[in-house]
XYZ file of C-alpha atoms in Angstrom:
547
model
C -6.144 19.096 17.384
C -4.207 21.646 15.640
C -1.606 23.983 16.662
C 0.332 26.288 14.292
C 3.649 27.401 15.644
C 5.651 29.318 13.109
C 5.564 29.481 9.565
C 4.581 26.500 7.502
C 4.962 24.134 10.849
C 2.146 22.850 12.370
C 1.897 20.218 15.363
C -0.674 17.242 15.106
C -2.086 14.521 17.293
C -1.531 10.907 16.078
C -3.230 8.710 18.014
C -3.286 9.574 22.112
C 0.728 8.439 22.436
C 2.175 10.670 19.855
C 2.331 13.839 17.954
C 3.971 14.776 15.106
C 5.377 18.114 14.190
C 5.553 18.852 10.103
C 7.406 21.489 8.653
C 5.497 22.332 5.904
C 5.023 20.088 2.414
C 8.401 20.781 0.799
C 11.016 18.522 1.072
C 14.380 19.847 0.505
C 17.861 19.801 2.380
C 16.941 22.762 4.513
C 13.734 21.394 5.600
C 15.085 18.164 6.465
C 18.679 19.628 8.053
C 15.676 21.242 10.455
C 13.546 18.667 11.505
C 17.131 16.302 12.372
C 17.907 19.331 14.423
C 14.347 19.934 16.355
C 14.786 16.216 17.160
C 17.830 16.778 18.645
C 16.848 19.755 20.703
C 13.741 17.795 21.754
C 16.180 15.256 23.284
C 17.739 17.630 25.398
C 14.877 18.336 27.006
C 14.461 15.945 30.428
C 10.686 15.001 29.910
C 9.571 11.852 32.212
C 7.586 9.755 29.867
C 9.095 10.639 26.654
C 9.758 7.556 24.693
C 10.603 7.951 21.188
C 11.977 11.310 19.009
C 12.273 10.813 15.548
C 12.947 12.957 12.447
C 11.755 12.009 8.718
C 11.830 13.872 5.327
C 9.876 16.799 7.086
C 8.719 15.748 10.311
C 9.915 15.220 13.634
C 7.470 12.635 15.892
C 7.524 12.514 19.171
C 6.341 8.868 21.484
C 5.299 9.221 25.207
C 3.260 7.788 27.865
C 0.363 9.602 28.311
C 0.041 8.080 31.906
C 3.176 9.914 32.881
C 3.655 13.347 30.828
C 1.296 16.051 29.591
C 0.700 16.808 25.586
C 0.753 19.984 26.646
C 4.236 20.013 28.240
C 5.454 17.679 24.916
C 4.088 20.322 22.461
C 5.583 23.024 24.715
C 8.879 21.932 24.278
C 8.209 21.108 20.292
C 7.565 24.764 20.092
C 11.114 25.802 21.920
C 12.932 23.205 20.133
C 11.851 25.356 17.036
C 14.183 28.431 17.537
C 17.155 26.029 19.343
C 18.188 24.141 16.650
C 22.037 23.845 16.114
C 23.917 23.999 12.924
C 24.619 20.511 11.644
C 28.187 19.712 11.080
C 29.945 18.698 8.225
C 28.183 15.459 6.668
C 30.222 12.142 6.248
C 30.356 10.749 2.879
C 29.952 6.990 2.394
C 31.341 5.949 -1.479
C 29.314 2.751 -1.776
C 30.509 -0.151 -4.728
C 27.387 -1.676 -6.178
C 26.674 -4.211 -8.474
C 23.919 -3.712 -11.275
C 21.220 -5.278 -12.920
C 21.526 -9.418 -13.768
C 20.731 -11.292 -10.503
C 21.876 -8.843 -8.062
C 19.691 -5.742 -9.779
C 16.545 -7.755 -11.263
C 14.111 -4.602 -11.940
C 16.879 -2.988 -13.589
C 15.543 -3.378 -17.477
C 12.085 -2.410 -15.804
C 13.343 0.870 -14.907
C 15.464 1.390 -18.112
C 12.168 0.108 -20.203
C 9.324 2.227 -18.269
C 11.701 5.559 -19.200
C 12.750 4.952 -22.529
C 16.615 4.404 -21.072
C 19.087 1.843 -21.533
C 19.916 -0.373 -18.763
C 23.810 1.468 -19.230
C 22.024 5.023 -19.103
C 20.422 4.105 -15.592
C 23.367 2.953 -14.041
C 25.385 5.902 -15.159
C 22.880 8.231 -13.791
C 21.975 6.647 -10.827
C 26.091 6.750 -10.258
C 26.343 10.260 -11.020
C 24.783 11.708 -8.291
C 25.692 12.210 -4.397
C 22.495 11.384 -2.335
C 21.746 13.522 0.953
C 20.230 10.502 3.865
C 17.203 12.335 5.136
C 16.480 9.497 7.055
C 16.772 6.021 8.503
C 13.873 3.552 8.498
C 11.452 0.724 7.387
C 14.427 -1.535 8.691
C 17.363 -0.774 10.742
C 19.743 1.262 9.317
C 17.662 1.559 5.741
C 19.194 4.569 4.808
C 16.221 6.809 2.471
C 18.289 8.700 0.223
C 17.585 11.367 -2.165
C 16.707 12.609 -5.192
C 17.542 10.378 -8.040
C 17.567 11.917 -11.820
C 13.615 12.682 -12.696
C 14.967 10.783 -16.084
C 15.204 7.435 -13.996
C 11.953 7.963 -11.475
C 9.594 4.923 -11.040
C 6.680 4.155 -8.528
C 6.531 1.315 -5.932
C 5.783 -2.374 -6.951
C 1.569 -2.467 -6.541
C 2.129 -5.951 -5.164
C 5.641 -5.919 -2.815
C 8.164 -8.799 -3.283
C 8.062 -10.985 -0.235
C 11.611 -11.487 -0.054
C 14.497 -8.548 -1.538
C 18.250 -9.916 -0.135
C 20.144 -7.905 2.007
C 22.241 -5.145 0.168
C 19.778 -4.767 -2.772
C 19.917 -0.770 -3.863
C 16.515 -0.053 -5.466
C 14.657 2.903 -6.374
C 10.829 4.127 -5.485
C 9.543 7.101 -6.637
C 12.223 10.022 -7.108
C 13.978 8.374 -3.401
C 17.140 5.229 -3.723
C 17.984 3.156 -0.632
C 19.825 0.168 0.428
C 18.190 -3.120 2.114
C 20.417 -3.994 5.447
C 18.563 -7.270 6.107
C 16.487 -9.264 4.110
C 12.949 -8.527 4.087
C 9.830 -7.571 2.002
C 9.692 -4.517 0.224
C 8.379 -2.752 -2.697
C 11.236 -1.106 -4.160
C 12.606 -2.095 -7.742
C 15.604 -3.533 -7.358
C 18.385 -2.469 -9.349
C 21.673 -3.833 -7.906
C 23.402 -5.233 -4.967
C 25.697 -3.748 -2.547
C 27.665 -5.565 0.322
C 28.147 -2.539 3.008
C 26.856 -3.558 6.361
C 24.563 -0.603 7.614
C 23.643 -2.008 10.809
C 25.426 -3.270 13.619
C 23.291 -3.878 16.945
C 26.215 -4.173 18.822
C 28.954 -1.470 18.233
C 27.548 2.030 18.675
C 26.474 4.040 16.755
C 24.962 1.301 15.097
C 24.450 2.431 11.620
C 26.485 3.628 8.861
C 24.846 6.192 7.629
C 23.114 9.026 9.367
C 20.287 11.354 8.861
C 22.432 14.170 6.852
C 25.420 11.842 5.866
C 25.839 12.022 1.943
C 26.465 8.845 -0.142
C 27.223 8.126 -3.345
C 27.287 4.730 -5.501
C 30.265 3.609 -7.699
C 29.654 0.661 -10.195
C 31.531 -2.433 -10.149
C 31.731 -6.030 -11.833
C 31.768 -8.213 -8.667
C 31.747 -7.623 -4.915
C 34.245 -9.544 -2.841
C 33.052 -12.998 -1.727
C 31.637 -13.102 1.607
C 32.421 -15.191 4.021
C 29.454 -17.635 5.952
C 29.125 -17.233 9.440
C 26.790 -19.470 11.283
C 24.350 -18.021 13.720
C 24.473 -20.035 17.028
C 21.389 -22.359 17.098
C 20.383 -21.311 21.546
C 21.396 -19.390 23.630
C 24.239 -19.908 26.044
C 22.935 -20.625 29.621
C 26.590 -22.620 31.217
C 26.574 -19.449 34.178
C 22.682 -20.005 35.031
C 21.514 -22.334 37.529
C 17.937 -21.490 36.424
C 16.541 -22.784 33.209
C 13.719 -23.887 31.547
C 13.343 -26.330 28.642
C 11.326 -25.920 25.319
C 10.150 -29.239 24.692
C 7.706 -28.117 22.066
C 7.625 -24.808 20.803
C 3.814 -24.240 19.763
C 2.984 -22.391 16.712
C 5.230 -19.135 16.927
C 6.709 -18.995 20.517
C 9.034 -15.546 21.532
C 10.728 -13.757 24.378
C 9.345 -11.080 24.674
C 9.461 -7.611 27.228
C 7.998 -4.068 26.918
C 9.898 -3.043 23.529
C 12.670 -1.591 22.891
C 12.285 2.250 22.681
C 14.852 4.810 21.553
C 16.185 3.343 18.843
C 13.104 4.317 16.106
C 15.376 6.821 14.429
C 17.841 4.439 13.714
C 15.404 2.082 11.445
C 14.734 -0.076 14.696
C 11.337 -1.279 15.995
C 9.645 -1.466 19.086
C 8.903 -5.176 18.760
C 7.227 -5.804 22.595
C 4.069 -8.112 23.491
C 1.064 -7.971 21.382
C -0.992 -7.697 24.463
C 0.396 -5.776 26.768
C -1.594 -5.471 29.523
C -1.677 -9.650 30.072
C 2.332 -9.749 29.454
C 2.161 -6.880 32.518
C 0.162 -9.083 34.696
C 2.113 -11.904 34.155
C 4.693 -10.750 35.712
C 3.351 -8.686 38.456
C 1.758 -12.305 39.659
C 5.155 -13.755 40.058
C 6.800 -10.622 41.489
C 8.439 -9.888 38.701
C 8.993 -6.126 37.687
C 6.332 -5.616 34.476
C 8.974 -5.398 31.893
C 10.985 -8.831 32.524
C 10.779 -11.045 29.472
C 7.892 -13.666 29.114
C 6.827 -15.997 26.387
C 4.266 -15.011 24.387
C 2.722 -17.874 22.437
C -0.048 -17.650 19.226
C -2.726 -20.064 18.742
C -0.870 -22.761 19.982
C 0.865 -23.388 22.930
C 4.438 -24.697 23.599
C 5.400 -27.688 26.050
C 8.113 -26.429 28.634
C 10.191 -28.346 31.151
C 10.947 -26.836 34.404
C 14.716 -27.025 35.246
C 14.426 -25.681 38.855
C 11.602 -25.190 41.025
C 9.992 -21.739 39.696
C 7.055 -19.814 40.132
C 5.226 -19.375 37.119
C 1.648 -17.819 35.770
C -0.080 -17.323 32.886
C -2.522 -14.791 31.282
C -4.009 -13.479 28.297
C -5.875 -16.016 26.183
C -7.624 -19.384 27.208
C -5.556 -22.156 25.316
C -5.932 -24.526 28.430
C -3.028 -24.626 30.628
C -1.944 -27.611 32.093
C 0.783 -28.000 35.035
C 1.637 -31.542 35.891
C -1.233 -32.784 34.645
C -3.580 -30.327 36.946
C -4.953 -27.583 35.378
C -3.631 -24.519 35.770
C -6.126 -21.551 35.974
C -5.352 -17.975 34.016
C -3.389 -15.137 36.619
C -3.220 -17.763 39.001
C 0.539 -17.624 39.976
C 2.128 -21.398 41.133
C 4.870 -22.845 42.360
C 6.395 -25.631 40.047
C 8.592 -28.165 40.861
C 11.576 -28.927 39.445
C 10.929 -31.296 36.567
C 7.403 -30.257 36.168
C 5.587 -29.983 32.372
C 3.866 -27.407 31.802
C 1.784 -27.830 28.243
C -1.907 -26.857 26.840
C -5.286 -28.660 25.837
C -5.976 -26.618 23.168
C -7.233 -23.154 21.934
C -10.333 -21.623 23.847
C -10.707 -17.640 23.210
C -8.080 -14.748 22.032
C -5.220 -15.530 20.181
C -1.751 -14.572 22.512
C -0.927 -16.532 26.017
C 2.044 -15.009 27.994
C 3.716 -17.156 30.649
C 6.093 -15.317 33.265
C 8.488 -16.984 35.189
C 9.913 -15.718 38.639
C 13.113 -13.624 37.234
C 12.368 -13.419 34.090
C 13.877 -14.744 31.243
C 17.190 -13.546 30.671
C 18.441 -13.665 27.179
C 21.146 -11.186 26.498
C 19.711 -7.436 26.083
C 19.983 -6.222 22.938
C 19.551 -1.986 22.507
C 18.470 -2.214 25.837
C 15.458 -4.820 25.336
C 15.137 -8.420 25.257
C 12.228 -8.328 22.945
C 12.411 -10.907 19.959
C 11.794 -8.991 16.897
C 12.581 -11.662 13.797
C 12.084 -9.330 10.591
C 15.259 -7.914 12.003
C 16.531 -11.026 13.604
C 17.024 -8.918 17.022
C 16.312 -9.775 20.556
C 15.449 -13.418 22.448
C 17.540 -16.248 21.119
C 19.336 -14.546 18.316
C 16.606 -12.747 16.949
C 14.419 -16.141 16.080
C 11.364 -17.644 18.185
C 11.825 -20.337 20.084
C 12.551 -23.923 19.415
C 12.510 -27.204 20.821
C 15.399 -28.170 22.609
C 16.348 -24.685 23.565
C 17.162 -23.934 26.886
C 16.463 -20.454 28.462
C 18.107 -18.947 31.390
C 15.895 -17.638 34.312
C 17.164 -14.802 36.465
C 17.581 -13.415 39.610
C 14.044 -13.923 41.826
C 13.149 -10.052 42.718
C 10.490 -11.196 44.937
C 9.225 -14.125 46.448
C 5.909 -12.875 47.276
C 2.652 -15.231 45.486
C -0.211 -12.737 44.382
C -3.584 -13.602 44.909
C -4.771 -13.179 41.163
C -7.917 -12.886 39.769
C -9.226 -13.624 36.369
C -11.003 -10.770 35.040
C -9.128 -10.021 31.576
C -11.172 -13.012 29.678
C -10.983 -12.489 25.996
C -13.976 -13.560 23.537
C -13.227 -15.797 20.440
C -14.825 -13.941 17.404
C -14.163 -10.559 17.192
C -14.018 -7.475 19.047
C -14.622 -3.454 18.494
C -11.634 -0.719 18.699
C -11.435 2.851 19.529
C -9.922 4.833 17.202
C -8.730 8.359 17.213
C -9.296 10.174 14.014
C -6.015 12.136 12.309
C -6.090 16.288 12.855
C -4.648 16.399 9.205
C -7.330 14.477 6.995
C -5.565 15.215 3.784
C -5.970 12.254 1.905
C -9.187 11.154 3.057
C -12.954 12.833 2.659
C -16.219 12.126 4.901
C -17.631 9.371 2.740
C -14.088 7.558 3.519
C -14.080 8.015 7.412
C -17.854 6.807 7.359
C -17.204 3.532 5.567
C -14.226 2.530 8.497
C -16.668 3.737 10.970
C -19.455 1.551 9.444
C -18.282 -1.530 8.056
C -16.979 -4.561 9.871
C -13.938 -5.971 8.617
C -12.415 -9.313 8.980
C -8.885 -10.001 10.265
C -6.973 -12.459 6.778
C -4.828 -14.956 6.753
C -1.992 -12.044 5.765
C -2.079 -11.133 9.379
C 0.760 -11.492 11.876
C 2.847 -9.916 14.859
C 3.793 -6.846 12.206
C -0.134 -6.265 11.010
C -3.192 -7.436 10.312
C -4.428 -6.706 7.037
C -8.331 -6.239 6.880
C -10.411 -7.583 4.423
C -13.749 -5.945 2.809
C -16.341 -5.883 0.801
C -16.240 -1.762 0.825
C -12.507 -0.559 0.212
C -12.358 2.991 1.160
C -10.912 5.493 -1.246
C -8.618 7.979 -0.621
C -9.596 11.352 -1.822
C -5.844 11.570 -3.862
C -5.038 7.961 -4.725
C -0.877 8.763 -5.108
C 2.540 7.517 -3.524
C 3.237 9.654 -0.507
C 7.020 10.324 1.452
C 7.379 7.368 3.912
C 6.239 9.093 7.049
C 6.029 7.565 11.310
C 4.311 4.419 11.732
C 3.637 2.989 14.832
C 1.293 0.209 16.774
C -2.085 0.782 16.562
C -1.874 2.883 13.323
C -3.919 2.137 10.953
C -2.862 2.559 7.114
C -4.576 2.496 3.760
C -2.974 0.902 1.092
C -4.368 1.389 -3.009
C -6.352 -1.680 -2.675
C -8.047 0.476 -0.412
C -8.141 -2.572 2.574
C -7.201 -1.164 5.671
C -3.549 -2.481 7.766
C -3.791 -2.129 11.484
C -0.314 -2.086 12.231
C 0.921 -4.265 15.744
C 4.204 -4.145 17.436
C 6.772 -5.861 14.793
C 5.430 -2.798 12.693
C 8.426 -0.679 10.500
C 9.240 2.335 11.644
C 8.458 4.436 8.671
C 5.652 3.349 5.496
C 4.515 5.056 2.314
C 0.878 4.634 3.168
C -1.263 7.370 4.439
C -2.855 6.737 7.916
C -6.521 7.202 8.469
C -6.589 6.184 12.221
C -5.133 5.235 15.224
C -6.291 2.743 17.953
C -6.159 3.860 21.337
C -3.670 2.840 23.544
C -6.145 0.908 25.944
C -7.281 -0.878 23.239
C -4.098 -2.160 22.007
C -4.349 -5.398 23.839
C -7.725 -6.460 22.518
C -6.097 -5.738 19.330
C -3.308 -7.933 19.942
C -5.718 -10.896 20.902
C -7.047 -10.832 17.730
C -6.939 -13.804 14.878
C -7.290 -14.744 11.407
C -10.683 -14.940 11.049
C -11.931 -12.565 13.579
C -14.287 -9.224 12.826
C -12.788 -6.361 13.573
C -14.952 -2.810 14.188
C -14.167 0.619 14.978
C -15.762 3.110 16.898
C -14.184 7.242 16.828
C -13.305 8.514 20.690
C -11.256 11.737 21.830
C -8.282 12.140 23.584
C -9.930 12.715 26.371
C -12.020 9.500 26.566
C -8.695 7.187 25.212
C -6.342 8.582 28.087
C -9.711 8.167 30.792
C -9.521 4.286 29.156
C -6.004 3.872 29.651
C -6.215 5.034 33.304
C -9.466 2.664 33.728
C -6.905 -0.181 32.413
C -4.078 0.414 34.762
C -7.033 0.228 37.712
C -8.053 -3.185 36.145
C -4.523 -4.794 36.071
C -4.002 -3.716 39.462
C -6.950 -5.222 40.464
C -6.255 -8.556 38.849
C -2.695 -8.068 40.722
């Protein structure tokens, strides 16, 4: 669905939990100074359900529950937001010292070499200019800053380094941006900076805002920086509840409902892979449904009970075990103080969450517990679990034991996923929509809690095969790359990619995703809006029912 509002901007259903508003295809100062603004307006507005406003190059997206608002009252105030939008104020300017090429700027002679420059010429061009931040994303605080000189211009990596340090400037396409955490990425790499442009814990977080101008100064040598130590656990000396990771599994984190509002700022949603079993969970144990659990992958951990607690567990089959008696899926239970709980061994789907009466209560970070590692935010210092950590249990909010009922089995194997088609099919024809419709795809080994990249024997084409402006990702979107392999995106996803998207799974259909393994078949089937918000209402009947 389609609705043109003024102009060149035109509003556009992503999935059945967002829209996105686009302001044309030009992307220039006054386009972007607009869509910062609409977002801002859009803020303003006091919409129950609205989750998530964010502004790229040319867009603004907009998150919500489609259980608790109306598309039509979101796109209502879109259109409004249109003729409120303020004047910005004047922009900051950030002078940045960088160091170039050698070590710290590796794909520096590339660039020079692919445009007939020296390495000398880049560095005095790419210093000459002051770059407008149009956005933040892919990371927190990754500032996207444009235009570089035409002269110095060069595409993505085709195959993206696994691991660029923090600080590395690089350049893709006609854009230049900074790295604030080490990661992957695909940009060439042309020097090093040491400006922190992200701080969870002082507001407003970043350094540099959408609007903000920066501009890069060369230098021989940065100042040495000096090593601090993360803490290895977390601190639990004021709770008298704990529990005690004996063995922590395959890839064990705390996890709660995400951690939305922050998007704009580079930061993702992180949350459980399966949402609906992390919910019920926690409703078994009387626990609101976004306290932090433990979501476990494949393998399950081996926990010590400090205190007496009750405790449940739902999601996938990997044979629970309390005190050597097995331990049934959304069955809530009392343990004892001292108790074990552990697991036999993997039976069907892929994620296990275990809720404990109160919740874990690692510290809140941007007002979620939610362990999202690429970032190193949330649960114990941004990391999963280990053995020998203790965690701290809160306050009981009820003591009430739910019946249960286990009615949310997952198969091993595969599974099939409803998928809303985009409004705007620019970049992809018939013939390319049929093959993703048609083909069944299997989940690789390059899959984890960010994606799961799906492997065939048909790529799909797009119908322009070229770089576009990193635009909104989200969970559930799913993205074609060159290599023409589809990425479903999950919920460590970035918050922005260069890929265009050619689908999004419904919401309801999320946590079937998010049992999903290496190895697993994977096919899609097209559905409305309509039939994905009548699913998600289904859903909340089922988990209630189970409750």
């Amino acid at each position: 669905m389609t609705l043109i509002t003024d102009g060149e901007a035109s509003i556009h259903d992503v999935g059945d939990s967002a829209i996105i508003l686009t302001l044309g295809d030009q992307v220039d100062q006054e386009v972007n100074e607009r869509a910062i603004g609409i977002a801002a307006a859009l803020r303003c507005f006091d919409i129950e359900g609205l989750r998530d406003v964010v502004p790229t190059f040319n867009i603004v997206a907009v998150f919500f529950d489609p259980l608790h608002t109306s598309i039509a009252l979101i796109k209502e105030a879109l259109v409004k937001s249109l003729g409120n939008v303020a004047s910005p104020g004047p922009p900051q300017l950030h002078e940045i010292d960088v160091v170039y090429g050698g070590m710290d700027g590796p794909d520096l002679a590339r660039v020079a070499n692919l445009n007939g420059l020296s390495e000398h010429d880049v560095v005095v061009r790419h210093t000459a200019r002051i770059y407008r931040v149009f956005m933040l994303g892919f990371m927190p605080g990754f500032p996207y800053l444009g235009f570089v000189d035409s002269s110095i211009a060069i595409p993505r990596k085709v195959s993206p380094n696994i691991r660029v340090p923090a600080g590395s400037v690089g350049i893709a396409s006609n854009q230049t941006g900074i790295y604030p955490t080490e990661s992957p990425g695909g940009w060439q790499i042309i020097g090093r900076t040491d400006v922190q442009l992200f701080n969870p814990k002082t507001p407003p977080h970043t350094t540099c805002a959408p609007g903000d101008l920066v501009q890069f100064r060369h230098v021989s040598s940065l100042p040495p920086k000096d090593l601090v130590s993360s803490q290895r656990s977390v601190s639990v000396s004021t709770h008298k509840r704990t529990i005690t990771i004996l063995n922590s599994g395959l890839w064990t984190s705390v996890q709660d409902l995400g951690r939305w509002g922050y998007q704009q700022l580079g930061v993702s949603v992180a949350g459980p892979m399966d949402i609906s079993s992390h919910r019920i969970a926690n409703l078994l144990v009387g626990n609101s449904e976004d306290a932090a659990t433990l979501e476990m992958i494949l393998v399950g951990a081996e926990i010590r009970l400090d205190t007496q607690v009750t405790l449940a567990v739902s999601g996938a089959d990997f044979g629970a075990i309390l005190n050597e008696q097995p331990l049934p899926l959304n069955t809530p239970v009392i343990g004892r103080e001292g108790a074990v709980l552990k697991f036999s061994g993997r039976g069907s789907g892929a994620r296990l969450y275990v809720a404990f009466g109160g919740g874990i209560d690692t510290d809140i970070v941007l007002g979620s517990r939610a362990t999202h590692v690429p970032s190193g935010l949330g649960g114990i210092n941004g990391r999963i679990v280990l053995p020998g950590d203790r965690l701290p249990l809160g306050e009981l909010e009820s003591s009430e034991l739910k019946k249960g009922k286990d009615s949310f089995g997952y198969q091993r194997g595969g599974t099939e996923l409803r998928v809303i088609l985009p409004s705007q099919g620019r970049f992809f024809d018939e013939e390319a929509i049929d093959i993703l419709l048609n083909t069944r795809f299997t989940v690789s080994q390059q899959s984890d809690r960010m994606g799961y990249r799906l492997a065939t024997t048909t790529p799909i084409k797009q119908t322009a095969n070229r770089e576009i402006m990193s635009g909104i990702t989200f969970m559930g979107s799913i993205q074609l790359p060159p290599s023409g392999e589809p990425i479903l995106l999950m919920a460590d996803c970035q918050t922005t990619g260069g890929y265009p998207q050619i689908a999004a799974v419904i919401t309801a259909d999320l946590s079937l995703a998010g049992q999903l393994a290496p190895g697993d078949w994977v096919e899609f089937i097209a559905c409305s809006r309509r039939e994905a918000v009548e699913a998600l209402v289904l859903q909340e009947e089922k988990i209630l029912a189970v409750c």
